CSV table of C-alpha atoms and ligand atoms in Angstrom, one decimal:
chain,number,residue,atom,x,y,z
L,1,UNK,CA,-93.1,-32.2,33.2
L,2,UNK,CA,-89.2,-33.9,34.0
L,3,UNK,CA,-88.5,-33.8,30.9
L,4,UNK,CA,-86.1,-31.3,29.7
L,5,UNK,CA,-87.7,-28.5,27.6
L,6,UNK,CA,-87.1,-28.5,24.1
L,7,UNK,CA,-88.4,-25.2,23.8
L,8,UNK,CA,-87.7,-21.5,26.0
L,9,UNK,CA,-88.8,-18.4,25.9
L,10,UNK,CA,-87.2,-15.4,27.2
L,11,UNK,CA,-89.5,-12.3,28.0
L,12,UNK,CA,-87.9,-9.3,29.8
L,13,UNK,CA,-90.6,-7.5,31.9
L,14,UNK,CA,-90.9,-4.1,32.9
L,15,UNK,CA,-94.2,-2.2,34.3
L,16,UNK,CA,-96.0,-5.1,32.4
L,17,UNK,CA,-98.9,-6.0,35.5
L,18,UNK,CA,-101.6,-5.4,33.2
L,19,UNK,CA,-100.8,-8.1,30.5
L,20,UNK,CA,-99.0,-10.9,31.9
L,21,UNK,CA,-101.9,-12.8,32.7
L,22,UNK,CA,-103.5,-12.3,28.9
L,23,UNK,CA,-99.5,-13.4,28.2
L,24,UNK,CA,-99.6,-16.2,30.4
L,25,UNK,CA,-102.6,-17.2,28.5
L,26,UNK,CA,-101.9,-17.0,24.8
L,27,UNK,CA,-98.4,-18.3,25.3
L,28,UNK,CA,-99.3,-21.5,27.4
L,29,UNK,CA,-102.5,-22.0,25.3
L,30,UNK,CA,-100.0,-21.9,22.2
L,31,UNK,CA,-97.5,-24.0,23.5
L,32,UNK,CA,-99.2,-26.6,24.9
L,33,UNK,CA,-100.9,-27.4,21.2
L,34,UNK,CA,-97.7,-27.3,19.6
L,35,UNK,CA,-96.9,-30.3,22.3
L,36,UNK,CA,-93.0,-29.9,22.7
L,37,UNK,CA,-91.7,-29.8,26.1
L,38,UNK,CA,-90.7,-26.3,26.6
L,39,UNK,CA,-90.0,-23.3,29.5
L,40,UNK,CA,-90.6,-19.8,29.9
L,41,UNK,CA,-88.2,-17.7,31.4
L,42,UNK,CA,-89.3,-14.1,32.4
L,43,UNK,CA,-87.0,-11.6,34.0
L,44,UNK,CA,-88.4,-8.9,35.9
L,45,UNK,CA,-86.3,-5.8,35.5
L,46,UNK,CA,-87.1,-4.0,38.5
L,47,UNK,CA,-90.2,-2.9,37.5
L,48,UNK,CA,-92.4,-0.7,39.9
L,49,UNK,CA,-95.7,-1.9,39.5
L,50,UNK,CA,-96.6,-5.1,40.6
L,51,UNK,CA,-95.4,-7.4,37.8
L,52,UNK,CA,-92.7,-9.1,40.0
L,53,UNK,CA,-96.0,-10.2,42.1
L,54,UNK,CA,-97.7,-11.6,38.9
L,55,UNK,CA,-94.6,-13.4,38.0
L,56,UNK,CA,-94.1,-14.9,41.3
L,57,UNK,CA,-98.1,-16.5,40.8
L,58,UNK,CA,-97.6,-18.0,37.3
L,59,UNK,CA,-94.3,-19.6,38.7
L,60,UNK,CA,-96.8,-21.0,41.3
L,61,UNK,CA,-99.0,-21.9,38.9
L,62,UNK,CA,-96.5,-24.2,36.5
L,63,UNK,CA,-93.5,-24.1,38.8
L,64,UNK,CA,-91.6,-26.6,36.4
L,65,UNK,CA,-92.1,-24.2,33.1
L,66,UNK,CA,-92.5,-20.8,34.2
L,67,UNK,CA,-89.2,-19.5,35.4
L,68,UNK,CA,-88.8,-16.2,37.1
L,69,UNK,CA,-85.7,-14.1,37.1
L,70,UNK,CA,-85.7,-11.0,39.9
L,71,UNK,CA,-83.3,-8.3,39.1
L,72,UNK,CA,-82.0,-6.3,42.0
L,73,UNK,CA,-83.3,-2.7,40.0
L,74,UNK,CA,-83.8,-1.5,36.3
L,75,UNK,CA,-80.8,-2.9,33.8
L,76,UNK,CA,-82.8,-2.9,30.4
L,77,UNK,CA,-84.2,-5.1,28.3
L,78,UNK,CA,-81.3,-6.6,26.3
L,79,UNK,CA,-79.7,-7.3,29.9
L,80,UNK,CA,-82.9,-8.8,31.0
L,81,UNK,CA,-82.8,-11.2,28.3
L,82,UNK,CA,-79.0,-11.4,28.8
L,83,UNK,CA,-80.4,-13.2,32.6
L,84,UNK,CA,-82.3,-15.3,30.5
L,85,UNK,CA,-79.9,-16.6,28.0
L,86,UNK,CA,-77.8,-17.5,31.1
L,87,UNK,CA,-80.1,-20.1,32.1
L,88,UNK,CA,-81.9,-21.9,29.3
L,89,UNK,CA,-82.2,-25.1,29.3
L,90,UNK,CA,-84.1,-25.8,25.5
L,91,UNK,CA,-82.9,-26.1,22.7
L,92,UNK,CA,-84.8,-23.3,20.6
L,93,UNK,CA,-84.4,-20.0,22.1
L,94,UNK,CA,-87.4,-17.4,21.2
L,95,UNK,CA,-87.3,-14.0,22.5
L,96,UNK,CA,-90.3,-11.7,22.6
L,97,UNK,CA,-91.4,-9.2,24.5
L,98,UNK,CA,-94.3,-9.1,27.5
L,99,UNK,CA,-96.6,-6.6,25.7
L,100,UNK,CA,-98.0,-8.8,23.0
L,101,UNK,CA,-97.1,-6.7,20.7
L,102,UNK,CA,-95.6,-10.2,19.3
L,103,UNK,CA,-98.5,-12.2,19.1
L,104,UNK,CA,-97.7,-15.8,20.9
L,105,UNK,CA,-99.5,-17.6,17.9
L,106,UNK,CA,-96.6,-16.9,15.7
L,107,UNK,CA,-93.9,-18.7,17.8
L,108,UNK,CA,-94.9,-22.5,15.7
L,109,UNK,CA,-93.8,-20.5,12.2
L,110,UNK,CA,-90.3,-19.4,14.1
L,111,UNK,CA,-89.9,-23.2,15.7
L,112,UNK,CA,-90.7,-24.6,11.7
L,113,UNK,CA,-88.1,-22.2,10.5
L,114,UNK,CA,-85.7,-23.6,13.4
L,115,UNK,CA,-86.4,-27.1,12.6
L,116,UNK,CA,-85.5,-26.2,8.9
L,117,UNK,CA,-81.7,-25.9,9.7
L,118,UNK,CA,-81.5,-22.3,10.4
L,119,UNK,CA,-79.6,-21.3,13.4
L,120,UNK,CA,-81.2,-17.5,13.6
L,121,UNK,CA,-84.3,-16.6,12.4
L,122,UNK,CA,-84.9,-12.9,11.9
L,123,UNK,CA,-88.2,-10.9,11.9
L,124,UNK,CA,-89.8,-8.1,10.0
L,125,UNK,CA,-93.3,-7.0,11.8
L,126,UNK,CA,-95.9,-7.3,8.9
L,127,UNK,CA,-98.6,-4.2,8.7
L,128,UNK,CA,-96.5,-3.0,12.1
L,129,UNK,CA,-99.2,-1.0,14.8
L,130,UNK,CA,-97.5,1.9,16.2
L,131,UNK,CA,-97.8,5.4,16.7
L,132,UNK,CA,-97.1,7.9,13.6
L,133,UNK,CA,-93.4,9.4,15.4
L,134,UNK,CA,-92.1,5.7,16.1
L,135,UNK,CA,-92.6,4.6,12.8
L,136,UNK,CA,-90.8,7.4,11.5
L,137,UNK,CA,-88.0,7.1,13.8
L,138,UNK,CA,-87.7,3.4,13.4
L,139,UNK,CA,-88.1,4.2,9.5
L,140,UNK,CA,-85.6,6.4,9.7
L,141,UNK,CA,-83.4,4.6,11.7
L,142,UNK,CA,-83.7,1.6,9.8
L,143,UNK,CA,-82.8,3.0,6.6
L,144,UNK,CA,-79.5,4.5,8.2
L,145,UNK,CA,-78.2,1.6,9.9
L,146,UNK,CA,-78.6,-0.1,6.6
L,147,UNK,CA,-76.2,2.5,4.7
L,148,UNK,CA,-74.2,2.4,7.7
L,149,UNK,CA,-73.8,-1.4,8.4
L,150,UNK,CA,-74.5,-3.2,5.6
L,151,UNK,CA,-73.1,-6.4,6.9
L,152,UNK,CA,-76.1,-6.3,9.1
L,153,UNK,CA,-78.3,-8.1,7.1
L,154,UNK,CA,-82.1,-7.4,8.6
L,155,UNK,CA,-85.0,-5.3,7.7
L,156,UNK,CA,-86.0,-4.8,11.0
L,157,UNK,CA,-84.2,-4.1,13.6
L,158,UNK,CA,-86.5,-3.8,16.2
L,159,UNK,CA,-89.0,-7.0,16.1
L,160,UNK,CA,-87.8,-8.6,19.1
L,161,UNK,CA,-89.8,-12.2,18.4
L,162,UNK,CA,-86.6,-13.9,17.1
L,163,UNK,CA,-85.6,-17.5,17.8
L,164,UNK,CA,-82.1,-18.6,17.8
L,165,UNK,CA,-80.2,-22.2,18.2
L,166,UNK,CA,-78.8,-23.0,22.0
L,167,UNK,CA,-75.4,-22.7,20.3
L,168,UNK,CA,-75.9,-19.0,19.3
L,169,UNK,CA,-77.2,-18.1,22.6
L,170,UNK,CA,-74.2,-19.7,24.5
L,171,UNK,CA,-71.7,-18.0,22.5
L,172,UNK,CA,-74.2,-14.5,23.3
L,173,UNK,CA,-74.4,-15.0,26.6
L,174,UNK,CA,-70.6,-15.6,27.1
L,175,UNK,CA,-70.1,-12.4,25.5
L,176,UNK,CA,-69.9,-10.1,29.1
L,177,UNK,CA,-71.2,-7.1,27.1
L,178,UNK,CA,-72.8,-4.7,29.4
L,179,UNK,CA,-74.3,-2.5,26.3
L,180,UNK,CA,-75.2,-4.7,23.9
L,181,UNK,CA,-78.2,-5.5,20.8
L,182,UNK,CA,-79.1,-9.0,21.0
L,183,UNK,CA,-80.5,-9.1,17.6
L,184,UNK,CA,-77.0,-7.5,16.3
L,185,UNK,CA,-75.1,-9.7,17.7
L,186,UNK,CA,-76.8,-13.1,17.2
L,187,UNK,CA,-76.2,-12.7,13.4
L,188,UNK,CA,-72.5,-11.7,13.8
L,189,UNK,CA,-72.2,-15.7,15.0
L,190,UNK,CA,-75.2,-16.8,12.6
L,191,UNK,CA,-73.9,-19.4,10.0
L,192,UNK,CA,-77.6,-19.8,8.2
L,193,UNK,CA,-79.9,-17.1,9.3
L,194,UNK,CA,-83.2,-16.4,7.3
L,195,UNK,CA,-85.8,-13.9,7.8
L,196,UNK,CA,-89.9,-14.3,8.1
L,197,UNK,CA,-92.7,-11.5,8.5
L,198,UNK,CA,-94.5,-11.7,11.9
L,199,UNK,CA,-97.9,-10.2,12.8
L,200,UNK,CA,-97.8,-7.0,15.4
L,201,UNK,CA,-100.3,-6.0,17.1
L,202,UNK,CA,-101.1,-2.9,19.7
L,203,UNK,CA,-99.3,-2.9,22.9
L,204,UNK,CA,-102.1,-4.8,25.0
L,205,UNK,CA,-102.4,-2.9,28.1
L,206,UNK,CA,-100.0,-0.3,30.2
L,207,UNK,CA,-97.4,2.2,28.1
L,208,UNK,CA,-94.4,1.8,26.2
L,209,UNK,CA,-91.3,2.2,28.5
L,210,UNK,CA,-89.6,4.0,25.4
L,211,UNK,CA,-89.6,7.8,24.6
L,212,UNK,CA,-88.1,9.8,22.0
L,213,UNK,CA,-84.8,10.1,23.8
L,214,UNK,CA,-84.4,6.9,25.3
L,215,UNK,CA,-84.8,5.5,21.5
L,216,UNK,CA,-82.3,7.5,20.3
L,217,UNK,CA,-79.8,6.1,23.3
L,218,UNK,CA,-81.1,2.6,22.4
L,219,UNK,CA,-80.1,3.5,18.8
L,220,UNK,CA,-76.8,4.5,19.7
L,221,UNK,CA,-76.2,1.5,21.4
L,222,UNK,CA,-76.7,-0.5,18.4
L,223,UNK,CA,-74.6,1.8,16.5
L,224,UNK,CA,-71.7,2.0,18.5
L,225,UNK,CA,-71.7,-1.3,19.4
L,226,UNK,CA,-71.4,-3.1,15.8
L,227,UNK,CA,-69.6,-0.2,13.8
L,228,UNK,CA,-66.8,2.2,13.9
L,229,UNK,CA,-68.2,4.4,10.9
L,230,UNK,CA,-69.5,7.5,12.9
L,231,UNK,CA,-66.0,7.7,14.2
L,232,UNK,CA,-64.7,7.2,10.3
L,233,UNK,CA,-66.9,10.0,9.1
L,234,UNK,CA,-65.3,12.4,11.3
L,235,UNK,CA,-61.9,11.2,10.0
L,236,UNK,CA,-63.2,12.0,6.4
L,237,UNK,CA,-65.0,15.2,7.3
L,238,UNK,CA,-61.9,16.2,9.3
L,239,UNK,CA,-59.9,15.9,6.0
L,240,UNK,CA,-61.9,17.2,3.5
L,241,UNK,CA,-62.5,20.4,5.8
L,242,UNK,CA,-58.9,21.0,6.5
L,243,UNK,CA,-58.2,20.2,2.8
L,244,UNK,CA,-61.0,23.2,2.3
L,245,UNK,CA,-59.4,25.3,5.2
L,246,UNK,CA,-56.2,24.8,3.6
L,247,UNK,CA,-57.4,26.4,0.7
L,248,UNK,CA,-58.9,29.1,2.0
L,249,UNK,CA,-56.0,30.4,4.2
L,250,UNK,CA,-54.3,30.3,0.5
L,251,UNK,CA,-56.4,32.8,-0.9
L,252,UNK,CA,-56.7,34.8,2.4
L,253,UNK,CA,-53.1,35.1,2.3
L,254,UNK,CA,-53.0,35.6,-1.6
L,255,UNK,CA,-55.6,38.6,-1.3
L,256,UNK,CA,-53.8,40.0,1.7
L,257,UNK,CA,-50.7,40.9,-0.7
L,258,UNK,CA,-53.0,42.0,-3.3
L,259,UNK,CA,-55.5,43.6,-2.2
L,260,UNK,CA,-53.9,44.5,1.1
L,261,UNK,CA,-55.5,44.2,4.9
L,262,UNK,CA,-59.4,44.6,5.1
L,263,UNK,CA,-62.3,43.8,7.3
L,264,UNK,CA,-65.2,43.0,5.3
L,265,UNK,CA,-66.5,39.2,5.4
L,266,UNK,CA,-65.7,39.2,9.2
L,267,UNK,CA,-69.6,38.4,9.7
L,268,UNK,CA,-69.0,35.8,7.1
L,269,UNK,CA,-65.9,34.3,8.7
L,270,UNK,CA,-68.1,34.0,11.9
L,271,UNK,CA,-70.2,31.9,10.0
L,272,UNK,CA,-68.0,29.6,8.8
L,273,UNK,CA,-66.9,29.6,12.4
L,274,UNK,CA,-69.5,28.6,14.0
L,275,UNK,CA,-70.2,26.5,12.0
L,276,UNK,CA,-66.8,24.4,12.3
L,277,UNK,CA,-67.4,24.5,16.3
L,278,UNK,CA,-70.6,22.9,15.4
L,279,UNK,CA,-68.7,20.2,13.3
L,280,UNK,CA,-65.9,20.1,16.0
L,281,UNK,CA,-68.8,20.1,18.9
L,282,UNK,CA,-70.5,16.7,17.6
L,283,UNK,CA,-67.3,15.0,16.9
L,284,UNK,CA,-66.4,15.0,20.3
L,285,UNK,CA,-69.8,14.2,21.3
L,286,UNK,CA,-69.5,11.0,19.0
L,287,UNK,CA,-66.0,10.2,20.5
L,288,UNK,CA,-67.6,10.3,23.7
L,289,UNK,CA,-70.4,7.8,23.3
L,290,UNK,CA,-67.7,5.4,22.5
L,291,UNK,CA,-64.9,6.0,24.8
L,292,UNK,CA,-68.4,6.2,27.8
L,293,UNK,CA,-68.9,3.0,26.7
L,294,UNK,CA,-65.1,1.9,26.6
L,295,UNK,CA,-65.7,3.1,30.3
L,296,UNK,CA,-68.4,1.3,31.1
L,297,UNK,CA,-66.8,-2.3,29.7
L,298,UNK,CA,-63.5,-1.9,31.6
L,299,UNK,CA,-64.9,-0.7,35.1
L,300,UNK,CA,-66.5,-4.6,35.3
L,301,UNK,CA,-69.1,-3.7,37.1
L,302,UNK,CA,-71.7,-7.0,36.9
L,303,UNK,CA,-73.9,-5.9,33.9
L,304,UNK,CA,-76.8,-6.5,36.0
L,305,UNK,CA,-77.6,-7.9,39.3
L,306,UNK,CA,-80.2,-11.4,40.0
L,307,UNK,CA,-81.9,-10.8,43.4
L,308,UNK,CA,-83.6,-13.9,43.3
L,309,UNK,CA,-84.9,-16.8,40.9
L,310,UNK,CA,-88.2,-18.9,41.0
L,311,UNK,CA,-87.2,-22.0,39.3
L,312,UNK,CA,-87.0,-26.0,39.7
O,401,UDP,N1,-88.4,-3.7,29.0
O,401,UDP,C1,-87.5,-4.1,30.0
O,401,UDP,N2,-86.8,-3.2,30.6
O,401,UDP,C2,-86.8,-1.8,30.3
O,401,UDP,C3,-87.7,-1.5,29.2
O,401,UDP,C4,-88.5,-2.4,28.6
O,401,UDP,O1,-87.4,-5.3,30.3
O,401,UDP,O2,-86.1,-1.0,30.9
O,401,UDP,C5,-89.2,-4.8,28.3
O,401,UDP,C6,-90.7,-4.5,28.3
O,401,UDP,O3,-91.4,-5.0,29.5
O,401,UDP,C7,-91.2,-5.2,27.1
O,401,UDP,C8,-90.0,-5.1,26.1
O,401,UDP,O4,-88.9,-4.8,27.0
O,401,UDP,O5,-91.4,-6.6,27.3
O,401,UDP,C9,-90.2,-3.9,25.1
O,401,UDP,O6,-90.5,-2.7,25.8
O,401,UDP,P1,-91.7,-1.8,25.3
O,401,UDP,O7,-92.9,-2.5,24.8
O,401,UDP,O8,-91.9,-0.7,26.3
O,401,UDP,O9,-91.0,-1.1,24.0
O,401,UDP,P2,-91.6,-0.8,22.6
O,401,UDP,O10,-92.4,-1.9,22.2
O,401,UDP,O11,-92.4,0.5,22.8
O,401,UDP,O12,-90.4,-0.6,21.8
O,402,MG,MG1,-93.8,-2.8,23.1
């Protein structure tokens, strides 16, 4: 196929060995029926199986639509489909990741909602197949990115089948971002985004490359990356706790002259302490995600590094 592909996908791909063949499958066997030229663009992100090995055969096996991507070591997924972004060539970008937990056969209802008009289209995973403690966290999450950025309009942050117009990914790929939310930051330049529900399904084979903590990084990422409000909270607890403070050194002082110098309440003073440390302790914790990340932008380090790519 010469013909310049009207369609890509971009799949970042980690430890995935044991589904990119059932991938290659569901995705070509959907594609081909919806008959639009189209390309697949899988980045390897270092992984440590033999994925990279399975890529380099499906690029042998349709070497003008399946495009491989070889990073030089492990840079994440959003920087993995960063490498993609970089090189589409279609003109309807669909992310989704390698596990088929995003079931191929929804891409047509993403491309109809493209062809509608709508330059991003958003997902929310219908009857979503995960264990118990991510759908809390994600729940959880959810619900507090909501409150916290409610100029983020999306009920699910973390469906990654999403399709967006060529425009939007040009303008997100010329961003330079090395910690970064793709889904975020595709609606910040989205004129006429809408939503739809996609299936989910089990991951197919091999793990989740996610635990508890690197969610909660992955989290913070997002959060400090679209919105200044942890860093406002501390402003406001700051003030209404010195207001409080202010208050209490009043009466302090007032029962000093009254009642004259004693020691009781010293355990309670601890308390109240402590606790402040704790208050004080978090703050700088918060101040440090974002100035680590401040860091990380100006140092200009490349945000990730191509070894090699399979393409014609
Ligand atoms: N992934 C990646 N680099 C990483 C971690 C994950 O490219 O460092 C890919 C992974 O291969 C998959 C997608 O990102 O295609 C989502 O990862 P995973 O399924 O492990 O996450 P979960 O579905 O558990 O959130
Ligand atoms: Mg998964």
């Amino acid at each position: 196929m010469s013909t310049e592909p009207y369609i890509s996908i971009v799949i970042p791909v980690y430890n995935e060995s044991a589904n990119l063949e059932t991938l290659y499958q569901r995705l070509t066997t959907t594609l081909d029926a919806l008959g639009k030229p189209y390309e697949i663009l899988l980045t390897d992100d270092g992984s440590r199986d033999d994925s990279v090995h399975i890529l380099q055969e499906l690029h042998k096996r349709r070497p003008e639509q399946i495009r491989v991507i070889e990073f030089n070591g492990n840079f994440g997924q959003h920087m993995a489909i960063m490498a993609g972004f970089e090189r589409v060539r279609g003109q309807i970008i669909i992310t989704m990741d390698a596990d088929l937990q995003n079931p191929p056969e929804e891409i047509p209802k993403l491309v109809a909602a493209m062809e509608a008009g709508h330059d991003v289209v958003n997902t929310h995973r219908l009857e979503r197949q995960d264990s118990w403690w991510r759908l809390f966290v994600s729940r959880t999450h959810n619900r507090i990115r909501a409150w916290m950025m409610p100029k983020l309009k999306m009920q699910d942050e973390g469906c990654m089948l999403r399709a967006y117009s060529r425009r939007i990914v040009d303008l997100m790929a010329a961003t330079g971002e090395a910690t970064t939310f793709i889904p975020a930051l595709a609606l910040n330049y989205a004129s006429h985004p809408t939503e739809v529900g996609v299936a989910h399904e089990n991951r197919f084979g091999g793990e989740s490359n996610y635990s508890l903590y690197g969610l909660i990084r992955y989290n913070f990422d997002l959060v400090t990356g679209f919105s200044l409000f942890p860093l406002q909270v501390f402003t406001l607890i700051g003030m209404g706790v010195s207001f409080f403070s202010f208050l209490f050194v009043l009466y302090l002082g007032l029962r000093r002259l009254i009642v004259g110098p004693e020691v009781e309440g010293v355990f309670t003073l601890f308390a109240i302490m402590f606790f402040l440390i704790g208050i004080v302790l978090l703050g700088l914790g918060i101040v440090g995600e974002y100035i680590g990340r401040i860091y990380q932008e100006v140092r200009k380090r490349p945000r990730f590094v191509v070894k090699r790519v399979l393409e014609k």
